[in-house]
Short mmCIF file of N, CA, C and O and ligand atoms in Angstrom, two decimals:
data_model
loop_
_atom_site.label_atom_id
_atom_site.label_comp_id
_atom_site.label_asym_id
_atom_site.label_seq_id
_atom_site.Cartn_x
_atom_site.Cartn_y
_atom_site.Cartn_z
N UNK A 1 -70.81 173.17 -104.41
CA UNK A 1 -71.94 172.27 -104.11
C UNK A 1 -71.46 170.88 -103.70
O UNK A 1 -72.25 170.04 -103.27
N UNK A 2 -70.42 170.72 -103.83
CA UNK A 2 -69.75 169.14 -103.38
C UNK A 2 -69.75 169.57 -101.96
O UNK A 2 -70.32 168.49 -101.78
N UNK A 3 -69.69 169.92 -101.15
CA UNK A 3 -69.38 169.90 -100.08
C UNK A 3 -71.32 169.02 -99.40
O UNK A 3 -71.66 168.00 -98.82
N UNK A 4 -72.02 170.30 -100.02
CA UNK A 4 -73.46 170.24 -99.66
C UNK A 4 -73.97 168.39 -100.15
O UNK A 4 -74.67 167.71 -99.40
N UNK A 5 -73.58 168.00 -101.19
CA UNK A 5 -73.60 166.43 -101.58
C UNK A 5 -73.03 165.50 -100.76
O UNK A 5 -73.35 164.33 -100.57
N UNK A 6 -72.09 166.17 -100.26
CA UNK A 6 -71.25 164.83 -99.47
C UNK A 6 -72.04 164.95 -97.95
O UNK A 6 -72.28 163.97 -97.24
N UNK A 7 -72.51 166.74 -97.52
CA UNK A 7 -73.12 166.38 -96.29
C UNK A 7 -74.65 165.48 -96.05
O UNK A 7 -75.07 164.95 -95.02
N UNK A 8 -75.17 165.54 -97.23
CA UNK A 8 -75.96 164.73 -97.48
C UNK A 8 -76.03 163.30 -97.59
O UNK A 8 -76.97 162.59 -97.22
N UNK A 9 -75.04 162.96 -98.10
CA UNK A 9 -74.83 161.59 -98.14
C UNK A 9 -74.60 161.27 -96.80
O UNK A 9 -75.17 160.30 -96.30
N UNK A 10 -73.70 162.07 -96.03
CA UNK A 10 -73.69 161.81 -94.25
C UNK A 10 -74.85 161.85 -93.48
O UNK A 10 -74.75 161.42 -92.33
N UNK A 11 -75.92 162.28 -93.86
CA UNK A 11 -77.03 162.90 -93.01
C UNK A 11 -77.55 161.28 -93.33
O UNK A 11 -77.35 160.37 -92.52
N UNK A 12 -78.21 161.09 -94.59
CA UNK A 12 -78.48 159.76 -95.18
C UNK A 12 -78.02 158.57 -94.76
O UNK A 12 -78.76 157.61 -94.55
N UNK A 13 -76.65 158.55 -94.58
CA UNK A 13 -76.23 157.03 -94.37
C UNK A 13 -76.54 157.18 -92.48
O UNK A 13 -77.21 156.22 -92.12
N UNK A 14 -76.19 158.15 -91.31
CA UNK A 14 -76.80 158.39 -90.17
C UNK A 14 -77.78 157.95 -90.13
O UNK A 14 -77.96 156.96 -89.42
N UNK A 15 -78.98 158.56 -91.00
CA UNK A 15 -80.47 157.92 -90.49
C UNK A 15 -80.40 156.37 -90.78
O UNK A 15 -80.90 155.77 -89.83
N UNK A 16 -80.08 155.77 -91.47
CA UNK A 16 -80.25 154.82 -92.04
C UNK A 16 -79.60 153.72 -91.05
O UNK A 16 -80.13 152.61 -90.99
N UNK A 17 -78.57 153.98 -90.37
CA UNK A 17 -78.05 153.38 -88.99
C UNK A 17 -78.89 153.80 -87.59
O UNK A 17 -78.72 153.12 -86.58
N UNK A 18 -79.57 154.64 -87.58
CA UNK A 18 -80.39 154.78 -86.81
C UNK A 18 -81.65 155.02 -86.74
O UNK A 18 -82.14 156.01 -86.22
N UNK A 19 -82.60 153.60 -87.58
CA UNK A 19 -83.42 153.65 -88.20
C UNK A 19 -84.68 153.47 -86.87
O UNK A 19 -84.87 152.51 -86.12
N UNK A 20 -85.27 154.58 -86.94
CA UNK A 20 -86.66 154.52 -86.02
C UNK A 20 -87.14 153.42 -85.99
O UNK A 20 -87.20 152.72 -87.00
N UNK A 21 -87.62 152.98 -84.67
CA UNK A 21 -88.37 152.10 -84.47
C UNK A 21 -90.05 152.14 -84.74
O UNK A 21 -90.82 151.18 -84.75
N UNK A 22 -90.31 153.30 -84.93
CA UNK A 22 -91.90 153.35 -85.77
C UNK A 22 -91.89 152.86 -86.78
O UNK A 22 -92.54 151.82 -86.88
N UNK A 23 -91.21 153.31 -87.89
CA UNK A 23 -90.92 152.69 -89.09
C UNK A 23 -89.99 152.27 -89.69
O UNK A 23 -89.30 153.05 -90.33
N UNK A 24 -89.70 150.92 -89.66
CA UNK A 24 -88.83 149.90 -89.79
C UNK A 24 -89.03 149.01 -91.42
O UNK A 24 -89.47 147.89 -91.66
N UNK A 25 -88.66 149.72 -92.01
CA UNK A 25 -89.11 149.09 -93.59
C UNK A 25 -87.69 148.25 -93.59
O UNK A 25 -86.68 148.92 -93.43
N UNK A 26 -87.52 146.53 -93.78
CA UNK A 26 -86.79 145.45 -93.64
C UNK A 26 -86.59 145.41 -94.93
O UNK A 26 -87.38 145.83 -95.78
N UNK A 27 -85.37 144.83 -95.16
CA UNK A 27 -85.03 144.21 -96.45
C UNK A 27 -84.20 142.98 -96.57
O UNK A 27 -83.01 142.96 -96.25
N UNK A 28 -84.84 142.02 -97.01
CA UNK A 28 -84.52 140.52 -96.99
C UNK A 28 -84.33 140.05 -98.23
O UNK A 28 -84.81 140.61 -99.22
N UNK A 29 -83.59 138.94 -98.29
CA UNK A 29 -82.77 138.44 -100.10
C UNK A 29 -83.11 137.13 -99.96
O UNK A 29 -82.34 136.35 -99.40
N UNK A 30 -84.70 136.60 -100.63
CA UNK A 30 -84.56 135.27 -100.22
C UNK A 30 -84.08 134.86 -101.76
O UNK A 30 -84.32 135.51 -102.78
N UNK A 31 -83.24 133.45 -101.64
CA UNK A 31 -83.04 132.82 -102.97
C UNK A 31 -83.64 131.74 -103.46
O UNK A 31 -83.50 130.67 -102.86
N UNK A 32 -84.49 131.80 -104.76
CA UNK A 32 -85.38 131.18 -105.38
C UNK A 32 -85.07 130.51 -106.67
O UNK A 32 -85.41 130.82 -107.81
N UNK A 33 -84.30 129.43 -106.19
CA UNK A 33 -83.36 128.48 -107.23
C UNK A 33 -84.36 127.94 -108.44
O UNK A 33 -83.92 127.38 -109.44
N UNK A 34 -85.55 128.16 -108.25
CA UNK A 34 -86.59 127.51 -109.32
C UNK A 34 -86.93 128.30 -109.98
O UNK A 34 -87.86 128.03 -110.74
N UNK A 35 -86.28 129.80 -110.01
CA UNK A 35 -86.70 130.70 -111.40
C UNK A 35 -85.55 130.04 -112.46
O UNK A 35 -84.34 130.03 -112.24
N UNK A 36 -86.31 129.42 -113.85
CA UNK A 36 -85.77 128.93 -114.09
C UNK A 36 -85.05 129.50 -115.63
O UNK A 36 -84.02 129.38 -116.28
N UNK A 37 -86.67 130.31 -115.69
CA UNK A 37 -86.61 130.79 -116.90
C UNK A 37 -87.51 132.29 -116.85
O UNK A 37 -87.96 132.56 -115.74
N UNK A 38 -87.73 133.04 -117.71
CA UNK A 38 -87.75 134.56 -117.44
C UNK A 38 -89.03 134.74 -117.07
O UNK A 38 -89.42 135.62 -116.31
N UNK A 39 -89.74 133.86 -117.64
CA UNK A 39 -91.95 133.89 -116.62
C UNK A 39 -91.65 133.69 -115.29
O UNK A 39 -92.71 133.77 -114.66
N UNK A 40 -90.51 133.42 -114.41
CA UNK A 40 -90.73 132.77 -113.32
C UNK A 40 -90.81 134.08 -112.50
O UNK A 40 -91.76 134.16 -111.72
N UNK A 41 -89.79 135.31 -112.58
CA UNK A 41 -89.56 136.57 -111.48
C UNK A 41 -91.07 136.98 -111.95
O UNK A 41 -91.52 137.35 -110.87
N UNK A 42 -91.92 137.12 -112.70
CA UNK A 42 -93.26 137.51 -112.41
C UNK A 42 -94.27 136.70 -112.06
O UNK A 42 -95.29 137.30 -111.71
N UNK A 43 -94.31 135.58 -112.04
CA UNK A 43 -94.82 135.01 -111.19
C UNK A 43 -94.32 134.77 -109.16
O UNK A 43 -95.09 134.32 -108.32
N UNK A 44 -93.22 135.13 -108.96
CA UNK A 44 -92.71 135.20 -107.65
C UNK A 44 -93.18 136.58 -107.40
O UNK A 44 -93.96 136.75 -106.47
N UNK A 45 -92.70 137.91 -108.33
CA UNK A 45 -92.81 139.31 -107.84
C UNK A 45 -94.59 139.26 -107.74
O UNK A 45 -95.02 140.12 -106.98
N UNK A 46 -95.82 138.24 -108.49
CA UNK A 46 -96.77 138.74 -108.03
C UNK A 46 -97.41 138.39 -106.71
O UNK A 46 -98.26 139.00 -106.07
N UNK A 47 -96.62 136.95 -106.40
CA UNK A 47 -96.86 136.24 -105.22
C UNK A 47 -96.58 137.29 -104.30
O UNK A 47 -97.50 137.60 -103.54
N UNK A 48 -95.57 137.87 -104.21
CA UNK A 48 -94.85 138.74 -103.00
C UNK A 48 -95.91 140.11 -102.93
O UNK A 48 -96.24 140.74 -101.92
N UNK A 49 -96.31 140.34 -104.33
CA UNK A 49 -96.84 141.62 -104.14
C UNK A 49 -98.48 141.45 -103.20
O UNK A 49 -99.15 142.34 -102.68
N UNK A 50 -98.68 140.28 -103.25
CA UNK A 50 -99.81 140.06 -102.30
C UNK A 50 -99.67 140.22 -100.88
O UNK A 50 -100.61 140.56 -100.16
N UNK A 51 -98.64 140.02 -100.51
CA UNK A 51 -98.12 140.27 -98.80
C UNK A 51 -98.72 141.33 -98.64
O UNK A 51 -98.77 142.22 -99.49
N UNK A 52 -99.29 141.36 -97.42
CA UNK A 52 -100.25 143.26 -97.03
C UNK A 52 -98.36 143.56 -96.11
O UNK A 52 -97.99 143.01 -95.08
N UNK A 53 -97.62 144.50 -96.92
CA UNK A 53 -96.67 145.44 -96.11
C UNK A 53 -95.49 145.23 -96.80
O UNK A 53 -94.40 145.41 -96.25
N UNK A 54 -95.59 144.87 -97.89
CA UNK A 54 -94.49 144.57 -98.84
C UNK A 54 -94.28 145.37 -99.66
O UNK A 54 -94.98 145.21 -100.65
N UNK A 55 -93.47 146.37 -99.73
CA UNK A 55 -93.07 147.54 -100.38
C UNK A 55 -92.62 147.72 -101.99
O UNK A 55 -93.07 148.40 -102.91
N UNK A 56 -91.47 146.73 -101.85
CA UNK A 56 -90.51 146.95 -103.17
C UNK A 56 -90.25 145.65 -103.13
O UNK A 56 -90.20 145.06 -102.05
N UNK A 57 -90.00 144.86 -104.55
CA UNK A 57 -89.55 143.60 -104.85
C UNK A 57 -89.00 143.98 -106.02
O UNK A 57 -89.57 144.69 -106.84
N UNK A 58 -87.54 143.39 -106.16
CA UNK A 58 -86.39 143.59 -106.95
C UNK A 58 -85.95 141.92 -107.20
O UNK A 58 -85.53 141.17 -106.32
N UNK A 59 -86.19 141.56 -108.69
CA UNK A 59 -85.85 140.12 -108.70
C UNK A 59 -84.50 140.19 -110.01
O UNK A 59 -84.42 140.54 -111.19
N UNK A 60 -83.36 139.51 -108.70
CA UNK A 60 -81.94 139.40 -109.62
C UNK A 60 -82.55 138.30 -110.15
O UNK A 60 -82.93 137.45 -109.34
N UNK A 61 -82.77 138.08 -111.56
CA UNK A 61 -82.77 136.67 -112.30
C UNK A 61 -81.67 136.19 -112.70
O UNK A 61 -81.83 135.01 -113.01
N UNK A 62 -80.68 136.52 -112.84
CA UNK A 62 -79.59 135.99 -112.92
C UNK A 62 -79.03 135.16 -111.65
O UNK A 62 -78.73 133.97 -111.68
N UNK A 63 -78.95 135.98 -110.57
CA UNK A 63 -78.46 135.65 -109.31
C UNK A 63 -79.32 134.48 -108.50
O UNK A 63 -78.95 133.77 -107.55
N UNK A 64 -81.07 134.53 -109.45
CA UNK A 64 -81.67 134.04 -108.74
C UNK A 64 -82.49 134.04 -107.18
O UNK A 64 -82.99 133.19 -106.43
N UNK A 65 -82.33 135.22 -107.19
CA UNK A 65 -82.94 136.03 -105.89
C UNK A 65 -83.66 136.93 -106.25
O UNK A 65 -83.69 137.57 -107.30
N UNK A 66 -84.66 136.99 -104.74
CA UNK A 66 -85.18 138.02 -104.74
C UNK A 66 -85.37 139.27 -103.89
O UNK A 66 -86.45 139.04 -103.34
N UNK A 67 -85.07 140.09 -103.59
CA UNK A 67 -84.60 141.68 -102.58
C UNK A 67 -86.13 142.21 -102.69
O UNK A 67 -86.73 142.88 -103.54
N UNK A 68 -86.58 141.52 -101.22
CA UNK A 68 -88.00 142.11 -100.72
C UNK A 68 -87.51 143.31 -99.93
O UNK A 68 -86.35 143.32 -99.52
N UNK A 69 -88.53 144.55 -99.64
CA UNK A 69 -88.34 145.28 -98.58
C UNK A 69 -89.64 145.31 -97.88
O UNK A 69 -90.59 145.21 -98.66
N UNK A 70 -89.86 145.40 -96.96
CA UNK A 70 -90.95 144.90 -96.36
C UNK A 70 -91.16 145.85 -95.09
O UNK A 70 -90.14 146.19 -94.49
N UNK A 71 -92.63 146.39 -94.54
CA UNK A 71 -92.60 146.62 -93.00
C UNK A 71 -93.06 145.37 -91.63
O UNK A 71 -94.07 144.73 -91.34
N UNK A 72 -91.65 145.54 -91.09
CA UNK A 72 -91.90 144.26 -90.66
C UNK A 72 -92.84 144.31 -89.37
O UNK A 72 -92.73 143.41 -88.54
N UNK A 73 -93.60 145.16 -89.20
CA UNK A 73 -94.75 145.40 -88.29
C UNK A 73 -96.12 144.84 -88.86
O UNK A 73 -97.15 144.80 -88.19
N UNK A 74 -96.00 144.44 -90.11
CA UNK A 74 -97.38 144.07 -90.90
C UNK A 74 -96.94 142.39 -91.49
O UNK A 74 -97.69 141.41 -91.52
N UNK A 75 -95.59 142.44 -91.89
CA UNK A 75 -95.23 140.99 -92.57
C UNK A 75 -93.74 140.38 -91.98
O UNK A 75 -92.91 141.09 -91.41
N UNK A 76 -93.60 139.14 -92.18
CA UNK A 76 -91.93 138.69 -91.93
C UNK A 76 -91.65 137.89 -93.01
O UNK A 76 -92.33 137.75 -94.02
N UNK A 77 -90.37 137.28 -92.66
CA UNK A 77 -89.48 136.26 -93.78
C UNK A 77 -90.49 135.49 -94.05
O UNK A 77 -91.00 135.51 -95.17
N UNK A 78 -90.94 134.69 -93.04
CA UNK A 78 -91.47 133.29 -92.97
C UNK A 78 -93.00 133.74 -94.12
O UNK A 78 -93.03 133.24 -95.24
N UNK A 79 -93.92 134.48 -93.74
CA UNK A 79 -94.91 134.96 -94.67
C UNK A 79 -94.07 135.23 -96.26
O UNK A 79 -94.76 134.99 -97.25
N UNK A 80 -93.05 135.56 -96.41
CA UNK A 80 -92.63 136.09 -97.75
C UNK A 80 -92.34 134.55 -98.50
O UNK A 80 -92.56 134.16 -99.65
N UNK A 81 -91.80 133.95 -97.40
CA UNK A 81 -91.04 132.23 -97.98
C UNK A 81 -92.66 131.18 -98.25
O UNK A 81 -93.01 130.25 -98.97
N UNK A 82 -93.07 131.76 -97.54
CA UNK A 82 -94.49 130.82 -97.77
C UNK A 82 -95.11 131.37 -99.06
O UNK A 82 -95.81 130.62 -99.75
N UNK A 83 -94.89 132.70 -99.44
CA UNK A 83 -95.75 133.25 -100.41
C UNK A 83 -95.15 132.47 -101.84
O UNK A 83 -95.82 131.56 -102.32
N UNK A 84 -94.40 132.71 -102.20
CA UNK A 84 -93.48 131.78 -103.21
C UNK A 84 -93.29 130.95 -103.24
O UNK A 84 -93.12 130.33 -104.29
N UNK A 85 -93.21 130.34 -101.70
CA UNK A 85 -93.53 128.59 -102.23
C UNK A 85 -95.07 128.39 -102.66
O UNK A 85 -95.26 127.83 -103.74
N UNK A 86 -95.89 128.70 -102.10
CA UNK A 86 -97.48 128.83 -102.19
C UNK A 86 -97.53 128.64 -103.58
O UNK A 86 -98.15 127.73 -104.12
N UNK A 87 -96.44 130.09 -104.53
CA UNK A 87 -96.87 130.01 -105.75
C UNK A 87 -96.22 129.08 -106.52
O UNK A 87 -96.38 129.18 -107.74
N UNK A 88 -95.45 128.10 -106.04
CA UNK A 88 -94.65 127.36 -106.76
C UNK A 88 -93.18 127.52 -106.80
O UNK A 88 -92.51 126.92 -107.63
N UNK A 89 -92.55 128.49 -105.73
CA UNK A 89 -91.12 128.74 -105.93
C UNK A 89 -90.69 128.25 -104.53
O UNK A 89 -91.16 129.07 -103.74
N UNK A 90 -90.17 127.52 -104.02
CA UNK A 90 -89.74 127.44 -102.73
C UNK A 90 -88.50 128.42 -102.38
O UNK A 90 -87.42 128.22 -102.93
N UNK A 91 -88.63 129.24 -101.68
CA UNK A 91 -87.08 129.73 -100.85
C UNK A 91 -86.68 129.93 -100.12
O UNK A 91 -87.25 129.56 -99.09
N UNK A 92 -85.49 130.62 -99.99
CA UNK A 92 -84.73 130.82 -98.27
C UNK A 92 -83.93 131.78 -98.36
O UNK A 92 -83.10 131.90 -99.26
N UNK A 93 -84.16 132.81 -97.15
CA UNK A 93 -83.54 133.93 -96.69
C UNK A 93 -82.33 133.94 -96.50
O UNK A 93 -81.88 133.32 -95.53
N UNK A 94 -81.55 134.59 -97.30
CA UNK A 94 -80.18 134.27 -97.47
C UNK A 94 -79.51 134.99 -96.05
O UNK A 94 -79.63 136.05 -95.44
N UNK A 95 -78.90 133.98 -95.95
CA UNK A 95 -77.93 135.02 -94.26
C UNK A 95 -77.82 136.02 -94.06
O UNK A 95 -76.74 136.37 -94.53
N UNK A 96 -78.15 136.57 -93.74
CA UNK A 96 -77.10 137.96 -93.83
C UNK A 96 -76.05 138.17 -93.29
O UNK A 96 -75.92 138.03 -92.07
N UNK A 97 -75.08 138.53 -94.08
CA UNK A 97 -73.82 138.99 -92.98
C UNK A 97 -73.88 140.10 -92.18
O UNK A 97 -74.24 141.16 -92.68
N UNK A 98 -73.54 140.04 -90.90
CA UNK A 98 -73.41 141.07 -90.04
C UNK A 98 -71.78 141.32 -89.78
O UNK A 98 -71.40 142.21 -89.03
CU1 LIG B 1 -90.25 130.11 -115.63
#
């Protein structure tokens, strides 16, 4: 069965480099230096969860970020950065490296 796992993992990481242009679910890391203390990632994760196309929100509190995934046919960065500042968190989309 290892063989059948590993072709899977190939099939997986393929699509994922050649991700359809119908559905394009984005994932962006903005960093939100004003979580300061542990009420703050639920107050940001509920801000975000208001975005209409915002999928999954993953908040490193430690790191101080937050890992939106988003469809970016319905929402973008700029709507996600406004949503958290809106609620009191200001942030910014961390670079990405390419
Ligand atoms: Cu707090």
């Amino acid at each position: 069965m290892k063989n059948l796992k590993a072709m899977l993992v190939g099939v997986v990481a393929a699509l994922a480099l050649t991700a359809p242009s119908w559905a394009s679910p984005k994932t962006v890391t903005l960093n939100v230096s004003g979580m300061t203390c542990e009420a703050c990632p639920i107050t940001v994760k509920k801000a975000l969860q208001k975005v209409p196309g915002v999928s999954k929100i993953d908040v490193l509190y430690e790191k101080k970020q937050v890992v939106v995934t988003f469809d970016d046919s319905k929402t973008n960065t700029d709507a996600l950065v406004k949503a958290t500042t809106n609620a009191g968190y200001p942030s910014q989309p961390e670079k990405t490296a390419k």
